[in-house]
CSV table of N, CA and C (backbone and C1' of nucleotides) in Angstrom, one decimal:
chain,number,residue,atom,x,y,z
A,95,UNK,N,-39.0,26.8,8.7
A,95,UNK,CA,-38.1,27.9,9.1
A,95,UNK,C,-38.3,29.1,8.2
A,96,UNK,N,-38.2,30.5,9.2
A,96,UNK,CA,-38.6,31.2,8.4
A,96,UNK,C,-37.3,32.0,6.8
A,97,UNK,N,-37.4,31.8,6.0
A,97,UNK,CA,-35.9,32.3,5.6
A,97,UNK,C,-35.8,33.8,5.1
A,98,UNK,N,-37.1,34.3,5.5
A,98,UNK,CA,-37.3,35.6,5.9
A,98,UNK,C,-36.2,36.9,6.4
A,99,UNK,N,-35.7,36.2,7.6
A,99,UNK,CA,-34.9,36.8,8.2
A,99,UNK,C,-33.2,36.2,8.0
A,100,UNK,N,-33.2,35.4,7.2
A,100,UNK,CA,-31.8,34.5,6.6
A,100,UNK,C,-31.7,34.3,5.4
A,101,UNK,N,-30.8,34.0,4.9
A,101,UNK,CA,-30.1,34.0,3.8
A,101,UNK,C,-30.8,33.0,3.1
A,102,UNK,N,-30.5,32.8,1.9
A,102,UNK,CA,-31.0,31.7,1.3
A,102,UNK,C,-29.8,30.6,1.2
A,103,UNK,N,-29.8,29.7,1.9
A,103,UNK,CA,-29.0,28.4,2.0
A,103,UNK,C,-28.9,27.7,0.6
A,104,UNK,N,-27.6,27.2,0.2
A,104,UNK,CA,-27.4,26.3,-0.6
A,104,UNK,C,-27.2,25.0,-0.3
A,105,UNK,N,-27.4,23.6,-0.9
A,105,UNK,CA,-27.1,22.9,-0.7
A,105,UNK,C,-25.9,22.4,0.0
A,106,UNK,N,-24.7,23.4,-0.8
A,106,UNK,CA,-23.6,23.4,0.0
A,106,UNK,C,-23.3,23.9,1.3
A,107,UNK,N,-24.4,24.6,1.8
A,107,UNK,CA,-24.4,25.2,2.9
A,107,UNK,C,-24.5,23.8,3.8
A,108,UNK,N,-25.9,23.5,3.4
A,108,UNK,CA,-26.9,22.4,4.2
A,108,UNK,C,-25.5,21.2,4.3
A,109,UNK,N,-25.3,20.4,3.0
A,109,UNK,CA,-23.8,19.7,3.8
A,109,UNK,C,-22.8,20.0,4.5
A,110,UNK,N,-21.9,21.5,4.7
A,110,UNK,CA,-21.7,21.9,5.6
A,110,UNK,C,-22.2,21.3,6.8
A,111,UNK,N,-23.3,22.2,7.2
A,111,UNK,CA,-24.2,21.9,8.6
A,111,UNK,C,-24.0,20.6,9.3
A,112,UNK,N,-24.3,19.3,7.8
A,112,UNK,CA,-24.5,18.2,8.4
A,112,UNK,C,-23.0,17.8,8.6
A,113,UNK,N,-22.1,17.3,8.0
A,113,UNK,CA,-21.2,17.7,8.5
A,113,UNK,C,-20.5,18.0,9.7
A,114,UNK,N,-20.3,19.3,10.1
A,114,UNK,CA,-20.6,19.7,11.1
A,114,UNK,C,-21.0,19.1,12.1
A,115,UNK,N,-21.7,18.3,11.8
A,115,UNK,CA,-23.1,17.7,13.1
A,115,UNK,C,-22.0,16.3,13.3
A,116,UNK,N,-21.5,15.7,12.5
A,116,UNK,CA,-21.1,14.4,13.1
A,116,UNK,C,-19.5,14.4,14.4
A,117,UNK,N,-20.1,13.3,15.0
A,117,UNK,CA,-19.6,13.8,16.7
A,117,UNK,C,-18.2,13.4,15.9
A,118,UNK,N,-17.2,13.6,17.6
A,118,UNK,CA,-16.1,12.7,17.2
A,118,UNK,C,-15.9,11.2,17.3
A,119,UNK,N,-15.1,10.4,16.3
A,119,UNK,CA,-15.3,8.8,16.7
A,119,UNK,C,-16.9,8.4,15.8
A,120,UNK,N,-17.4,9.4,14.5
A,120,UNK,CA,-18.7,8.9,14.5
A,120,UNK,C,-18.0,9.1,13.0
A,121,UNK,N,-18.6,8.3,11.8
A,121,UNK,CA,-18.4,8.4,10.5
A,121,UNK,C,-19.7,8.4,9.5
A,122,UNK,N,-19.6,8.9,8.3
A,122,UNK,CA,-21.0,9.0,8.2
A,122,UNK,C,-20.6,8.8,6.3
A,123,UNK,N,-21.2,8.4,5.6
A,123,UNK,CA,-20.9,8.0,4.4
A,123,UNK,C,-21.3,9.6,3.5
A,124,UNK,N,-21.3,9.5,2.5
A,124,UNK,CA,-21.6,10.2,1.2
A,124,UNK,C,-23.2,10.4,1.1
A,125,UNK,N,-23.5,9.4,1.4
A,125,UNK,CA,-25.2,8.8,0.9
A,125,UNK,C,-25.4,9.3,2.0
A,126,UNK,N,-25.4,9.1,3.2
A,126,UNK,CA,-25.8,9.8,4.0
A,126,UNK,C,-26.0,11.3,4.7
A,127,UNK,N,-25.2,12.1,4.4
A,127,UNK,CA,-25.1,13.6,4.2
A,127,UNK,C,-25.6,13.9,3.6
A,128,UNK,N,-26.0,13.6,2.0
A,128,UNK,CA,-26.9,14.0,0.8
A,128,UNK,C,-28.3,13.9,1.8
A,129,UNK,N,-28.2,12.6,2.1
A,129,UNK,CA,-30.1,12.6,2.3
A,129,UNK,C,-30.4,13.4,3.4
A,130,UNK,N,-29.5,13.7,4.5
A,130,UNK,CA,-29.8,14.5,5.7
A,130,UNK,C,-29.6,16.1,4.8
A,131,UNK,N,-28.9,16.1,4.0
A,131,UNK,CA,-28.8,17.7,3.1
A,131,UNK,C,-30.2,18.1,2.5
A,132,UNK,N,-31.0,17.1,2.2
A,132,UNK,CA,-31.8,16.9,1.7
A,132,UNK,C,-32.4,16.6,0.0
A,133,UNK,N,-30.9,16.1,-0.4
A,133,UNK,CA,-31.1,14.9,-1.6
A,133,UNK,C,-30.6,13.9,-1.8
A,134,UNK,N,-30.7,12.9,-1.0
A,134,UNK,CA,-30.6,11.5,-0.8
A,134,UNK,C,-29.9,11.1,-2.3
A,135,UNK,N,-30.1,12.1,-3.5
A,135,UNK,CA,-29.0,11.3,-4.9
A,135,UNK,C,-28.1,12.2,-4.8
A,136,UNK,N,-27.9,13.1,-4.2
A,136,UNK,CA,-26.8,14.0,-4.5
A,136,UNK,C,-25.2,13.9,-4.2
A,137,UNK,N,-25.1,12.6,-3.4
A,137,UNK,CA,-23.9,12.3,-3.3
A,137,UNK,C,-22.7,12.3,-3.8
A,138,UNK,N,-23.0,12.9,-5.3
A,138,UNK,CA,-22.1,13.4,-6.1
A,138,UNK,C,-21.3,14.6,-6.2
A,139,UNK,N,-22.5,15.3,-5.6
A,139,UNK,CA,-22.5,16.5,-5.5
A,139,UNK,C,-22.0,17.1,-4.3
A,140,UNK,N,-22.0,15.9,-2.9
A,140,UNK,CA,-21.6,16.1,-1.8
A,140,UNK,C,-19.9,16.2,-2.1
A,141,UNK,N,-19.6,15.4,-2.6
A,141,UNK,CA,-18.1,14.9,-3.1
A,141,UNK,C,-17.4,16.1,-3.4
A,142,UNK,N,-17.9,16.1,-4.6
A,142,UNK,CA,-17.4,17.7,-5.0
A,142,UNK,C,-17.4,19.0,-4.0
A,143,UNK,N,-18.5,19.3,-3.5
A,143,UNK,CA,-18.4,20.4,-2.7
A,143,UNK,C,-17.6,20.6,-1.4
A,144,UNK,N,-17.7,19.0,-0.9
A,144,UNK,CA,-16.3,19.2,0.1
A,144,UNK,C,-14.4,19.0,-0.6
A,145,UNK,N,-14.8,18.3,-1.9
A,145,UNK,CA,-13.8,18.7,-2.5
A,145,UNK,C,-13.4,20.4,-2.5
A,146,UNK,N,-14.1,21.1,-2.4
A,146,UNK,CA,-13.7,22.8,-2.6
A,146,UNK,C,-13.9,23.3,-1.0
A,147,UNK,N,-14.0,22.4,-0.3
A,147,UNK,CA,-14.2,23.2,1.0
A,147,UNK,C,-12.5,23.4,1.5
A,148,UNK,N,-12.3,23.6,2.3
A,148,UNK,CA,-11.0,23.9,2.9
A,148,UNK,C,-10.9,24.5,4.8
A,149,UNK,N,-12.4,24.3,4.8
A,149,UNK,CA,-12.0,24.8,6.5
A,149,UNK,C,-12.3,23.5,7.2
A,150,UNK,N,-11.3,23.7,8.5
A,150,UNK,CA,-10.8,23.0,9.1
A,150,UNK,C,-11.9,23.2,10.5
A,151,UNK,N,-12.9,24.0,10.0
A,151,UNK,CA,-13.6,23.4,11.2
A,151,UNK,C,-15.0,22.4,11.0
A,152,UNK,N,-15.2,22.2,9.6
A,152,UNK,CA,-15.9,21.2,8.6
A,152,UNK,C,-15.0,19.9,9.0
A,153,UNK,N,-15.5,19.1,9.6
A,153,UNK,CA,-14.7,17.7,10.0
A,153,UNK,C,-14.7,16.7,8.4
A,154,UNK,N,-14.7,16.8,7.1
A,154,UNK,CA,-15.0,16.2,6.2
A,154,UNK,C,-14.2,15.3,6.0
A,155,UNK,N,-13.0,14.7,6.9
A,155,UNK,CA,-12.4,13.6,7.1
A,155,UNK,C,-13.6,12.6,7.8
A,156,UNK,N,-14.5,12.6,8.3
A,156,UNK,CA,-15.3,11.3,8.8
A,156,UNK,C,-16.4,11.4,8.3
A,157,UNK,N,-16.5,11.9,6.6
A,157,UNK,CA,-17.5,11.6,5.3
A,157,UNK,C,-16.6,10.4,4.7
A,158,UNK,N,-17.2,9.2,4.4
A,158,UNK,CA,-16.3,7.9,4.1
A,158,UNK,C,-17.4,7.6,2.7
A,159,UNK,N,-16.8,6.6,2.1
A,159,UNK,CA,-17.8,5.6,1.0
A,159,UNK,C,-19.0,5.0,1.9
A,160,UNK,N,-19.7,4.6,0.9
A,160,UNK,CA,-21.0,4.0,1.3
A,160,UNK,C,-20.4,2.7,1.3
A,161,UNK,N,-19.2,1.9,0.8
A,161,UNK,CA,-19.0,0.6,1.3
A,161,UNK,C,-18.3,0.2,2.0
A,162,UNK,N,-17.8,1.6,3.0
A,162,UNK,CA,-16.9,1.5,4.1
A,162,UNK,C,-15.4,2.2,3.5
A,163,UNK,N,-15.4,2.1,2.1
A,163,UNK,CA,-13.8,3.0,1.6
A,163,UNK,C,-13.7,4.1,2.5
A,164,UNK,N,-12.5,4.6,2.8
A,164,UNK,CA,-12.0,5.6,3.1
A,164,UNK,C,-12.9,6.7,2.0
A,165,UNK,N,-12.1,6.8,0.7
A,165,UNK,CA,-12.9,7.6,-0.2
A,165,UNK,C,-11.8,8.9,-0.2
A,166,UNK,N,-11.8,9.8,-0.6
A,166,UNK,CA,-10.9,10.7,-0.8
A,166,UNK,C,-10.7,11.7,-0.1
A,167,UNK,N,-9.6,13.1,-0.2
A,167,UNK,CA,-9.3,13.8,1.1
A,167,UNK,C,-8.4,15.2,0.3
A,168,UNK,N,-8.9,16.0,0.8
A,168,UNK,CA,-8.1,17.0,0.2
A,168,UNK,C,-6.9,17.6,1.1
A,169,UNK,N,-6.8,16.7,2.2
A,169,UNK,CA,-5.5,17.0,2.9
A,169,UNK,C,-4.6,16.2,3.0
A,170,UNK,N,-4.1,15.8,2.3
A,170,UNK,CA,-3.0,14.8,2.3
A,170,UNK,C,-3.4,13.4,1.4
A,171,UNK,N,-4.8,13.1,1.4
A,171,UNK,CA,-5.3,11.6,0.6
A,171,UNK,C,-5.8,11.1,2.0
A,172,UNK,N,-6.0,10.0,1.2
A,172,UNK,CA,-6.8,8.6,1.7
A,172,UNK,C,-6.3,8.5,3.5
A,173,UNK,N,-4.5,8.6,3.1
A,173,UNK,CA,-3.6,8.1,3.6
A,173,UNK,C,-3.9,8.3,5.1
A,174,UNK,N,-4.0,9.9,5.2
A,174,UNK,CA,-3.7,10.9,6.1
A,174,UNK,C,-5.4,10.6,6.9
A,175,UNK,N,-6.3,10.6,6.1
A,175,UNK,CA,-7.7,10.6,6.3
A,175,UNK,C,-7.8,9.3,7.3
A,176,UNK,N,-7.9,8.6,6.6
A,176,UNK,CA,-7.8,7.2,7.8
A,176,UNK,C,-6.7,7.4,8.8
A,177,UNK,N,-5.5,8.0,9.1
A,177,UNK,CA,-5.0,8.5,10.2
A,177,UNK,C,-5.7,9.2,11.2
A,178,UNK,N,-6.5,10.2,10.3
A,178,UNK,CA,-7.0,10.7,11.4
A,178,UNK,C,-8.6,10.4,12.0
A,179,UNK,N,-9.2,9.4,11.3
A,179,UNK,CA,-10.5,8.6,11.7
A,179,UNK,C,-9.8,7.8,13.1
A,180,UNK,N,-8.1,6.7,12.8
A,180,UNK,CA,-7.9,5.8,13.6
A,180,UNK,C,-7.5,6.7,15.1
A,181,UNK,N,-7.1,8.3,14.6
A,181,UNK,CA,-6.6,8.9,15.6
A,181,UNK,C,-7.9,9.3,17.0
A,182,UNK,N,-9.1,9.4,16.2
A,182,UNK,CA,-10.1,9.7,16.9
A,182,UNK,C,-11.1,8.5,17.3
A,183,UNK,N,-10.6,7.3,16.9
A,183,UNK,CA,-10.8,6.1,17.5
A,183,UNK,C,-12.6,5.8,16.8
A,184,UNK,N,-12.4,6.4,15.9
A,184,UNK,CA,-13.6,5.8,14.6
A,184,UNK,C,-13.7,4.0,14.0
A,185,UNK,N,-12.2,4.0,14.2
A,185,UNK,CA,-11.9,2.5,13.2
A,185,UNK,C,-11.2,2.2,14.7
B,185,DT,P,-31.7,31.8,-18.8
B,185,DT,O5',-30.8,30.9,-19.7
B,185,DT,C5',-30.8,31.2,-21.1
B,185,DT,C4',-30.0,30.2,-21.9
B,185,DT,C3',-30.3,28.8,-21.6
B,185,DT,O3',-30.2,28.1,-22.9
B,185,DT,C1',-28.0,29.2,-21.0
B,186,DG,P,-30.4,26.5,-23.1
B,186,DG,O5',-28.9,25.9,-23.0
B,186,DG,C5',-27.9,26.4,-23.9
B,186,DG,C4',-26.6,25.7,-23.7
B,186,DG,C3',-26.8,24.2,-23.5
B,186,DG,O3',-25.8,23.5,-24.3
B,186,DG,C1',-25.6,25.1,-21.7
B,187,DG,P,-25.7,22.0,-24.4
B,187,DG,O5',-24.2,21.7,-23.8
B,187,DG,C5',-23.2,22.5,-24.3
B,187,DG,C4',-21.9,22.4,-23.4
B,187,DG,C3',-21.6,20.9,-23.1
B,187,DG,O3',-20.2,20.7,-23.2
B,187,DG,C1',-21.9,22.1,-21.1
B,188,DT,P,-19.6,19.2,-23.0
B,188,DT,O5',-18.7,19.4,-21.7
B,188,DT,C5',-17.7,20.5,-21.6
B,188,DT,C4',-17.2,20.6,-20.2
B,188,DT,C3',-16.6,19.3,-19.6
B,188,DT,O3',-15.3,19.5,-19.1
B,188,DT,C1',-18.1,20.3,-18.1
B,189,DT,P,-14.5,18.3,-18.5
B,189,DT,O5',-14.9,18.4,-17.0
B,189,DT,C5',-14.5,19.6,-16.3
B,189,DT,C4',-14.8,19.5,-14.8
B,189,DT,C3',-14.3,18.2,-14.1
B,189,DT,O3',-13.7,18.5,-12.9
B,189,DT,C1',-16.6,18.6,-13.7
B,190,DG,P,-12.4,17.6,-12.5
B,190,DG,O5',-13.1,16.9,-11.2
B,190,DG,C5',-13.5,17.8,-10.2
B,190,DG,C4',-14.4,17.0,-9.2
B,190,DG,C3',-13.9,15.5,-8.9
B,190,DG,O3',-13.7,15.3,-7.5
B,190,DG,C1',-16.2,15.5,-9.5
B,191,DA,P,-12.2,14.8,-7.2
B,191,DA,O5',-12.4,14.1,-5.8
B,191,DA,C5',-12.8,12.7,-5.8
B,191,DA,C4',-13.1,12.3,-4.4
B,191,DA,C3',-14.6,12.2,-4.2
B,191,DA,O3',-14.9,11.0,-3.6
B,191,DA,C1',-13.6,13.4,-2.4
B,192,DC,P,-15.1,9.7,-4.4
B,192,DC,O5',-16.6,9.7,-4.5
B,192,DC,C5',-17.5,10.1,-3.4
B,192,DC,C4',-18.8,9.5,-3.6
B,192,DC,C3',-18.8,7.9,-3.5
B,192,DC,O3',-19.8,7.4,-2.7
B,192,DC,C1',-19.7,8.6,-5.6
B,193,DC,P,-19.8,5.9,-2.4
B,193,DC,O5',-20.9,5.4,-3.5
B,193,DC,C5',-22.2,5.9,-3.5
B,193,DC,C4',-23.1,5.0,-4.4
B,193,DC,C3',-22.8,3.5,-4.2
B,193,DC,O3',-24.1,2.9,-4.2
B,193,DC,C1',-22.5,4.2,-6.5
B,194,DA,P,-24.2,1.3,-3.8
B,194,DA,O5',-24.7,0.7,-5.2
B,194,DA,C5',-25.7,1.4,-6.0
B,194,DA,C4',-25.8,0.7,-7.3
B,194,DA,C3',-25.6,-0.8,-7.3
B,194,DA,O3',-26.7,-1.4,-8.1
B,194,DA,C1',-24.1,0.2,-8.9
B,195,DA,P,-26.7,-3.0,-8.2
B,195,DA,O5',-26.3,-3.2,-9.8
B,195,DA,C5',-26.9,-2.3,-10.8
B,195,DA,C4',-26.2,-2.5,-12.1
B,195,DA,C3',-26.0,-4.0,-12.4
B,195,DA,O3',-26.4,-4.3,-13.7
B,195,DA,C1',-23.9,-2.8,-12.6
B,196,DC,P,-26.4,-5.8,-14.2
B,196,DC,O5',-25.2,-5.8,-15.3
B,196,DC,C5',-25.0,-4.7,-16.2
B,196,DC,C4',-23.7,-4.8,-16.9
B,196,DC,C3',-23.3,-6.2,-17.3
B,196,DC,O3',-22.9,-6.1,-18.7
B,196,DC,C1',-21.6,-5.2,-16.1
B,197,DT,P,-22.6,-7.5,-19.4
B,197,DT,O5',-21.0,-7.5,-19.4
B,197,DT,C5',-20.4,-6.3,-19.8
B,197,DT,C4',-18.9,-6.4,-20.0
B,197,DT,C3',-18.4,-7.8,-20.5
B,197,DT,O3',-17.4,-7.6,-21.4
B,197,DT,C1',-17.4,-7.4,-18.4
C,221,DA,P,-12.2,-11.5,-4.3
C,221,DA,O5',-11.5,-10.9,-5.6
C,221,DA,C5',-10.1,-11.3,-5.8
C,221,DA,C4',-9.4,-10.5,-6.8
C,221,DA,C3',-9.5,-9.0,-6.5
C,221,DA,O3',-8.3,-8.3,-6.9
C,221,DA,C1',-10.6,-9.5,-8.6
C,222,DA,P,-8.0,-6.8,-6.6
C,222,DA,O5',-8.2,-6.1,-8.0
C,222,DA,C5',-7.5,-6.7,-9.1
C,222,DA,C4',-8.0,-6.1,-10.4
C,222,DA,C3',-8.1,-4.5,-10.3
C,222,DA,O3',-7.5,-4.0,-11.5
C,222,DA,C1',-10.1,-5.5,-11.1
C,223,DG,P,-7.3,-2.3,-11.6
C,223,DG,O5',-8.2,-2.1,-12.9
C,223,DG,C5',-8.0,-2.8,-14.1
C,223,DG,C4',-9.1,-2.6,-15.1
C,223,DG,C3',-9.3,-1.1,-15.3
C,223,DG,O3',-9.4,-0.8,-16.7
C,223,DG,C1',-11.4,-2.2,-14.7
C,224,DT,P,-9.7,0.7,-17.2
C,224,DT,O5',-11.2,0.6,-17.7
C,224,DT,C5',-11.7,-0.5,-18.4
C,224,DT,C4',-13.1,-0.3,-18.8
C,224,DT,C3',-13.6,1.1,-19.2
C,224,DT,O3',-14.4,1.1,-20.3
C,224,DT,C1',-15.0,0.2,-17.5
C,225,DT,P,-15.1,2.3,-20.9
C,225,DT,O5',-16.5,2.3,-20.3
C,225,DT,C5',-17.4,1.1,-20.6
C,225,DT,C4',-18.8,1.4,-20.3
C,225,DT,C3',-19.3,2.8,-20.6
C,225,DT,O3',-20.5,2.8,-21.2
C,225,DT,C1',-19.6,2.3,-18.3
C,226,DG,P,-21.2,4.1,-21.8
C,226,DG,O5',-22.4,4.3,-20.6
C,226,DG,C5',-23.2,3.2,-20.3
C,226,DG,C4',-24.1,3.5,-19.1
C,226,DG,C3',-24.8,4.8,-19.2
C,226,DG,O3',-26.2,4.7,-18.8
C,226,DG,C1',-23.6,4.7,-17.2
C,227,DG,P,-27.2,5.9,-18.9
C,227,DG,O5',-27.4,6.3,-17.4
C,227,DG,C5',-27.7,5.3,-16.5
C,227,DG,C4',-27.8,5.9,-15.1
C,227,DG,C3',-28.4,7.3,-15.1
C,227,DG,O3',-29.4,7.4,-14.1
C,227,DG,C1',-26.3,7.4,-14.0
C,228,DC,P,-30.5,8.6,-14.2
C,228,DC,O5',-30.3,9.5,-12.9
C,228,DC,C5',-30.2,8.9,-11.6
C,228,DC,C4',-29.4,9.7,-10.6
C,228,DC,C3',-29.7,11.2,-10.7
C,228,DC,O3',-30.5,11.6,-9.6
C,228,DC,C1',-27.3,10.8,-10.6
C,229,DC,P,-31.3,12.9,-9.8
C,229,DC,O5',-30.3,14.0,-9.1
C,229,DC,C5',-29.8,13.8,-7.8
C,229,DC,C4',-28.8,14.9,-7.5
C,229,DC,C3',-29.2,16.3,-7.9
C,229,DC,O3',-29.0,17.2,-6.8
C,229,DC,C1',-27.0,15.8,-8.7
C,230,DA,P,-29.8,18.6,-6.9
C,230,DA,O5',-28.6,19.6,-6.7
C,230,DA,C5',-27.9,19.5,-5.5
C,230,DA,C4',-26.5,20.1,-5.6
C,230,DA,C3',-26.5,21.6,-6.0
C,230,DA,O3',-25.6,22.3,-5.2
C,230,DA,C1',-25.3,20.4,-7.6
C,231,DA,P,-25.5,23.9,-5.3
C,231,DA,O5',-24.1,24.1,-6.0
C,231,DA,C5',-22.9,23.6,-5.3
C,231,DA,C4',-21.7,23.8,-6.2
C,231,DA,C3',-21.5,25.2,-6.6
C,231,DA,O3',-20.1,25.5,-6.5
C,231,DA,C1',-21.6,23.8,-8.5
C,232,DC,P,-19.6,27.0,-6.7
C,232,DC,O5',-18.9,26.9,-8.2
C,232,DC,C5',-17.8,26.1,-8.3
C,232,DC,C4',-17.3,26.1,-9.8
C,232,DC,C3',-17.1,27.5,-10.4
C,232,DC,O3',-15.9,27.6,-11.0
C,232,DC,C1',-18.5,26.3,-11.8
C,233,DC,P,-15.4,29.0,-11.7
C,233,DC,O5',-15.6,28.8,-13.2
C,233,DC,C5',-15.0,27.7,-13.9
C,233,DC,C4',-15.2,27.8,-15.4
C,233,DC,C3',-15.0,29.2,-15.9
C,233,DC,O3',-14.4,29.2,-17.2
C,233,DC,C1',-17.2,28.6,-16.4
DNA sequence: TGGTTGACCAACT
DNA sequence: AAGTTGGCCAACC
């Protein structure tokens, strides 16, 4: 891609994107967003940055643990998060 | 520029 | 089974 004519993307961009990408009813871990972001260790780093995200058109409620945990949620918690996975018929 | 932080993970106790 | 420690990576101050 040429980045020529675009901006220079950050990592946090790129999780964004992926993100973004997962359908509804579909869940996708930590580990997995890093490596489609394109650093399969950065999962740490995924955490955090959707920790600071805030838009609601980033679906970052069906980013879960790699051992199936819920995992955390900046809208309410855990609590609310798995509400709204069971709401979209994920679980 | 360097050190701290964090929605994680794996291993150890 | 549950709690602690270390490790990894990108963003923020």
């Amino acid at each position: 891609m040429d980045q020529k004519t675009s901006n220079k993307i950050s990592f946090t961009d790129r999780v964004y994107a992926v993100v973004k990408h997962i359908q509804k009813g579909q869940t996708r871990t930590y580990k997995e967003v890093a490596e489609q972001a394109g650093s399969p260790r950065a999962y740490r780093a995924v955490g955090s940055i959707l920790s600071k995200n805030f838009d609601p058109h980033i679906p970052c409620h069906r980013v879960i643990k790699g051992n199936g945990a819920i995992g955390n949620y900046n809208r309410g918690g855990k609590k609310a998060k798995e509400r709204i996975l069971k709401q979209e018929g994920a679980l």
